[in-house]
Amino acid sequence: MTKTISVFGLGKLGFPIVACLASKGYRVIGYDLNPATIKAVNERQPNIHEPGLAELLEKVGDLSATVDYRYAVENSEVTFIVVPTPSQADGSFSTKYVEAAAGQIAEGIKAKRAYHLVVLTSTVLPGATEGRIKPLLEKVSGKKCGPDFGLCYSPEFIALGTVIRDFLYPDVILIGESDPKSGKLLSGIYQTVCQNNPPIVRTAIQNAELAKISLNAYVTMKITFANTLAELCERIPGGDAEAVSRLLGFDSRIGRKYLSGALAYGGPCFPRDNQAFAFFAKTVDCEARLAEATDRENEHQNERIVALVRQRLGEVKGKRIAVLGLTYKPETDVIEESAAVRISGALLQQGARLSVYDPAGLENARKVLGEKGVIYTTSAKACLKDADYCILATPWNEFKNLKPADFISGMKKPVLLDCWRFFDSDGFSEQMDYTAIGFYRGDKNEG
Ligand SMILES: NC(=O)c1ccc[n+]([C@@H]2O[C@H](COP(=O)([O-])OP(=O)(O)OC[C@H]3O[C@@H](n4cnc5c(N)ncnc54)[C@H](O)[C@@H]3O)[C@@H](O)[C@H]2O)c1
């Protein structure tokens, strides 16, 4: 039975994973290139924004991190690889960090007598695990995949902000296995860690690789469909995307999740997995037209919000626009591919002056939006001050405290674009100029 697990890569995914594994009684040894991260794990002080991680770390038993990668491998039976696989210009994923980690793990395997299982969690394209990682492990270790060590591709379908819950209560576990022995070993680990006895799909590695990017490509398609629906509802008298989505959501073939119709999808996974899906299709002489259309349509969603602002303000040059929320979704500090930041950047380029506020993502946004023309405020109310227009861009819970009076007294002109139908539509539209994405816009259509 597995007692000790090592994890290479202790970032947004790896750090919560080591905490979860250690909380279930495993001895866990983490390894990361970044000494600050190793310190954070050893001191049990999260250096990432993930709800519940600090609390979980208070309860975990045998968790440590080391700079000595060979020690980590030699003293464990299983190693997870959770290092970055950044997107490249053509949409593919770079495996350079995975290969570096695999080379290090192979050195450890070489020095070991016992069987070792390597689990690749990082997102890769179909063919990468067996085409690149397996030969590398065999070459450096001088051992054979199968008898000497096992290899699984087991990606996570986890969302930032709920990593711990998603890891402990997954809808499904996916294991691509080099052979039944490796898959069985990994299944056993998940069975002890997951709290909800999830279905475990064990398959050939290339199916698991395809399934991972397919899932996100499918979800982005669904989000995009919902966004188009919202656009349609804005054009029909009485149109209400909420009502239409509710109906669709009850159908068991569709389901309600990701069907809200709001802003473009963003974050570190959705856009790039969708693009990688389209890229991969081309490599096997196939066109993933739906994925390509989804990508284009997602771009359009950002452009359409900028157009809505322009429609109401006319020229945005010199106008002060308040942006509430910058992260790609609430409960994270990540702003990668965030619609809020993309829209803010476009408005800035057109000469608008911005005041922005986000409960967690301000510093990350500052690195992208810069200082020129942007005031970074420390509260929602400060953000509204003297603004000509406000965009509710990320539906953080704390914005629920805002009342029409805050917009009326704080802003130069109380005009609000609610991208998430977040506020009470009737209450707000009675008192101020309020537009919500997905509701009929009436005269506002004409601009
Ligand atoms: N973040 C998510 O929501 C999510 C969800 C599903 C899948 N993934 C995938 O998981 C992988 C990791 O994502 P992340 O968001 O945790 O990345 P991250 O950038 O937050 O963290 C990666 C960590 O790996 C470390 N690292 C780099 N090279 C290393 C090496 N050779 N050895 C040891 N450590 C190394 C980095 O220092 C960093 O701490 C990616 O492939 C990503 O696509 C992420």
Tab-separated table of N, CA and C and ligand atoms in Angstrom, residues 8-14 31-34 37 82-85 97 100-101 104 121-123 156 158-160 212 268-269 272, ligand 1:
chain	number	residue	atom	x	y	z
A	8	PHE	N	5.745	16.984	-7.654
A	8	PHE	CA	6.619	17.967	-8.301
A	8	PHE	C	5.751	19.103	-8.836
A	9	GLY	N	5.974	20.304	-8.340
A	9	GLY	CA	5.158	21.446	-8.748
A	9	GLY	C	4.134	21.750	-7.677
A	10	LEU	N	4.358	22.842	-6.941
A	10	LEU	CA	3.512	23.163	-5.789
A	10	LEU	C	2.831	24.519	-5.999
A	11	GLY	N	2.235	24.682	-7.190
A	11	GLY	CA	1.594	25.957	-7.525
A	11	GLY	C	0.117	25.958	-7.179
A	12	LYS	N	-0.669	26.591	-8.033
A	12	LYS	CA	-2.099	26.780	-7.748
A	12	LYS	C	-2.831	25.444	-7.595
A	13	LEU	N	-2.338	24.440	-8.299
A	13	LEU	CA	-2.946	23.116	-8.201
A	13	LEU	C	-2.146	22.233	-7.234
A	14	GLY	N	-0.823	22.240	-7.380
A	14	GLY	CA	0.023	21.330	-6.599
A	14	GLY	C	-0.022	21.590	-5.098
A	31	TYR	N	8.130	18.974	-4.016
A	31	TYR	CA	9.354	19.531	-4.607
A	31	TYR	C	8.938	20.616	-5.593
A	32	ASP	N	9.619	21.733	-5.544
A	32	ASP	CA	9.343	22.820	-6.478
A	32	ASP	C	10.660	23.532	-6.773
A	33	LEU	N	10.731	24.161	-7.950
A	33	LEU	CA	11.944	24.910	-8.301
A	33	LEU	C	12.060	26.188	-7.486
A	34	ASN	N	10.923	26.668	-7.014
A	34	ASN	CA	10.883	27.962	-6.362
A	34	ASN	C	11.099	27.821	-4.838
A	37	THR	N	8.320	28.896	-2.533
A	37	THR	CA	7.185	27.968	-2.454
A	37	THR	C	7.498	26.830	-1.484
A	82	VAL	N	2.927	18.145	-11.383
A	82	VAL	CA	1.896	19.199	-11.494
A	82	VAL	C	2.580	20.519	-11.855
A	83	VAL	N	3.434	20.463	-12.854
A	83	VAL	CA	4.194	21.657	-13.261
A	83	VAL	C	3.465	22.331	-14.441
A	84	PRO	N	3.833	23.560	-14.774
A	84	PRO	CA	3.101	24.261	-15.840
A	84	PRO	C	3.329	23.629	-17.214
A	85	THR	N	2.321	23.777	-18.071
A	85	THR	CA	2.465	23.414	-19.492
A	85	THR	C	1.964	24.619	-20.298
A	97	TYR	N	8.660	22.018	-19.114
A	97	TYR	CA	8.758	21.858	-17.653
A	97	TYR	C	8.451	20.423	-17.234
A	100	ALA	N	11.513	18.488	-17.935
A	100	ALA	CA	12.547	18.738	-16.915
A	100	ALA	C	12.226	17.953	-15.647
A	101	ALA	N	10.950	17.985	-15.244
A	101	ALA	CA	10.555	17.255	-14.031
A	101	ALA	C	10.720	15.755	-14.233
A	104	GLN	N	14.254	14.663	-13.849
A	104	GLN	CA	14.668	14.614	-12.436
A	104	GLN	C	14.092	13.379	-11.736
A	121	THR	N	-0.110	14.922	-14.004
A	121	THR	CA	-1.373	15.638	-13.788
A	121	THR	C	-1.472	16.856	-14.702
A	122	SER	N	-0.325	17.450	-15.033
A	122	SER	CA	-0.311	18.628	-15.908
A	122	SER	C	-1.053	18.328	-17.216
A	123	THR	N	-1.718	19.342	-17.734
A	123	THR	CA	-2.463	19.165	-18.985
A	123	THR	C	-1.504	19.061	-20.172
A	156	GLU	N	-6.612	16.776	-13.642
A	156	GLU	CA	-7.648	17.232	-12.717
A	156	GLU	C	-8.673	18.069	-13.464
A	158	ILE	N	-10.422	20.483	-12.113
A	158	ILE	CA	-10.606	21.292	-10.924
A	158	ILE	C	-10.734	22.759	-11.296
A	159	ALA	N	-11.514	23.496	-10.509
A	159	ALA	CA	-11.640	24.935	-10.760
A	159	ALA	C	-10.939	25.693	-9.635
A	160	LEU	N	-10.183	26.717	-10.008
A	160	LEU	CA	-9.558	27.541	-8.976
A	160	LEU	C	-10.664	28.123	-8.105
A	212	LYS	N	-9.386	15.095	-21.415
A	212	LYS	CA	-9.115	16.300	-20.602
A	212	LYS	C	-9.390	17.578	-21.400
A	268	PRO	N	-6.902	30.473	-16.548
A	268	PRO	CA	-5.716	29.775	-17.037
A	268	PRO	C	-6.016	28.497	-17.811
A	269	CYS	N	-7.265	28.035	-17.861
A	269	CYS	CA	-7.541	26.745	-18.511
A	269	CYS	C	-8.465	26.832	-19.725
A	272	ARG	N	-7.215	28.321	-23.250
A	272	ARG	CA	-6.078	27.606	-23.839
A	272	ARG	C	-6.407	26.146	-24.138
B	1	LIG	N1	-4.828	25.916	-12.154
B	1	LIG	C1	-5.849	25.179	-12.563
B	1	LIG	O1	-7.000	25.506	-12.355
B	1	LIG	C2	-5.613	23.886	-13.311
B	1	LIG	C3	-6.676	23.006	-13.491
B	1	LIG	C4	-6.479	21.833	-14.186
B	1	LIG	C5	-5.225	21.570	-14.710
B	1	LIG	N2	-4.188	22.442	-14.526
B	1	LIG	C6	-2.876	22.101	-15.083
B	1	LIG	O2	-1.999	21.797	-14.024
B	1	LIG	C7	-0.672	22.220	-14.353
B	1	LIG	C8	-0.132	23.134	-13.264
B	1	LIG	O3	-0.977	24.260	-13.192
B	1	LIG	P1	-0.861	25.323	-12.009
B	1	LIG	O4	-1.988	26.267	-12.232
B	1	LIG	O5	-0.730	24.655	-10.692
B	1	LIG	O6	0.539	26.037	-12.377
B	1	LIG	P2	1.378	27.067	-11.483
B	1	LIG	O7	2.153	27.868	-12.450
B	1	LIG	O8	0.475	27.747	-10.508
B	1	LIG	O9	2.357	26.128	-10.633
B	1	LIG	C9	3.337	25.316	-11.208
B	1	LIG	C10	4.483	25.111	-10.209
B	1	LIG	O10	5.430	24.214	-10.793
B	1	LIG	C11	6.753	24.643	-10.432
B	1	LIG	N3	7.719	24.025	-11.355
B	1	LIG	C12	8.049	24.363	-12.626
B	1	LIG	N4	8.923	23.485	-13.137
B	1	LIG	C13	9.178	22.578	-12.177
B	1	LIG	C14	10.019	21.418	-12.094
B	1	LIG	N5	10.752	20.999	-13.109
B	1	LIG	N6	10.033	20.737	-10.951
B	1	LIG	C15	9.273	21.132	-9.895
B	1	LIG	N7	8.467	22.218	-9.901
B	1	LIG	C16	8.415	22.918	-11.041
B	1	LIG	C17	6.647	26.162	-10.477
B	1	LIG	O11	7.679	26.756	-9.729
B	1	LIG	C18	5.261	26.392	-9.859
B	1	LIG	O12	5.312	26.521	-8.455
B	1	LIG	C19	-0.764	22.865	-15.735
B	1	LIG	O13	-0.478	21.917	-16.725
B	1	LIG	C20	-2.229	23.247	-15.821
B	1	LIG	O14	-2.695	23.309	-17.141
B	1	LIG	C21	-4.360	23.587	-13.818
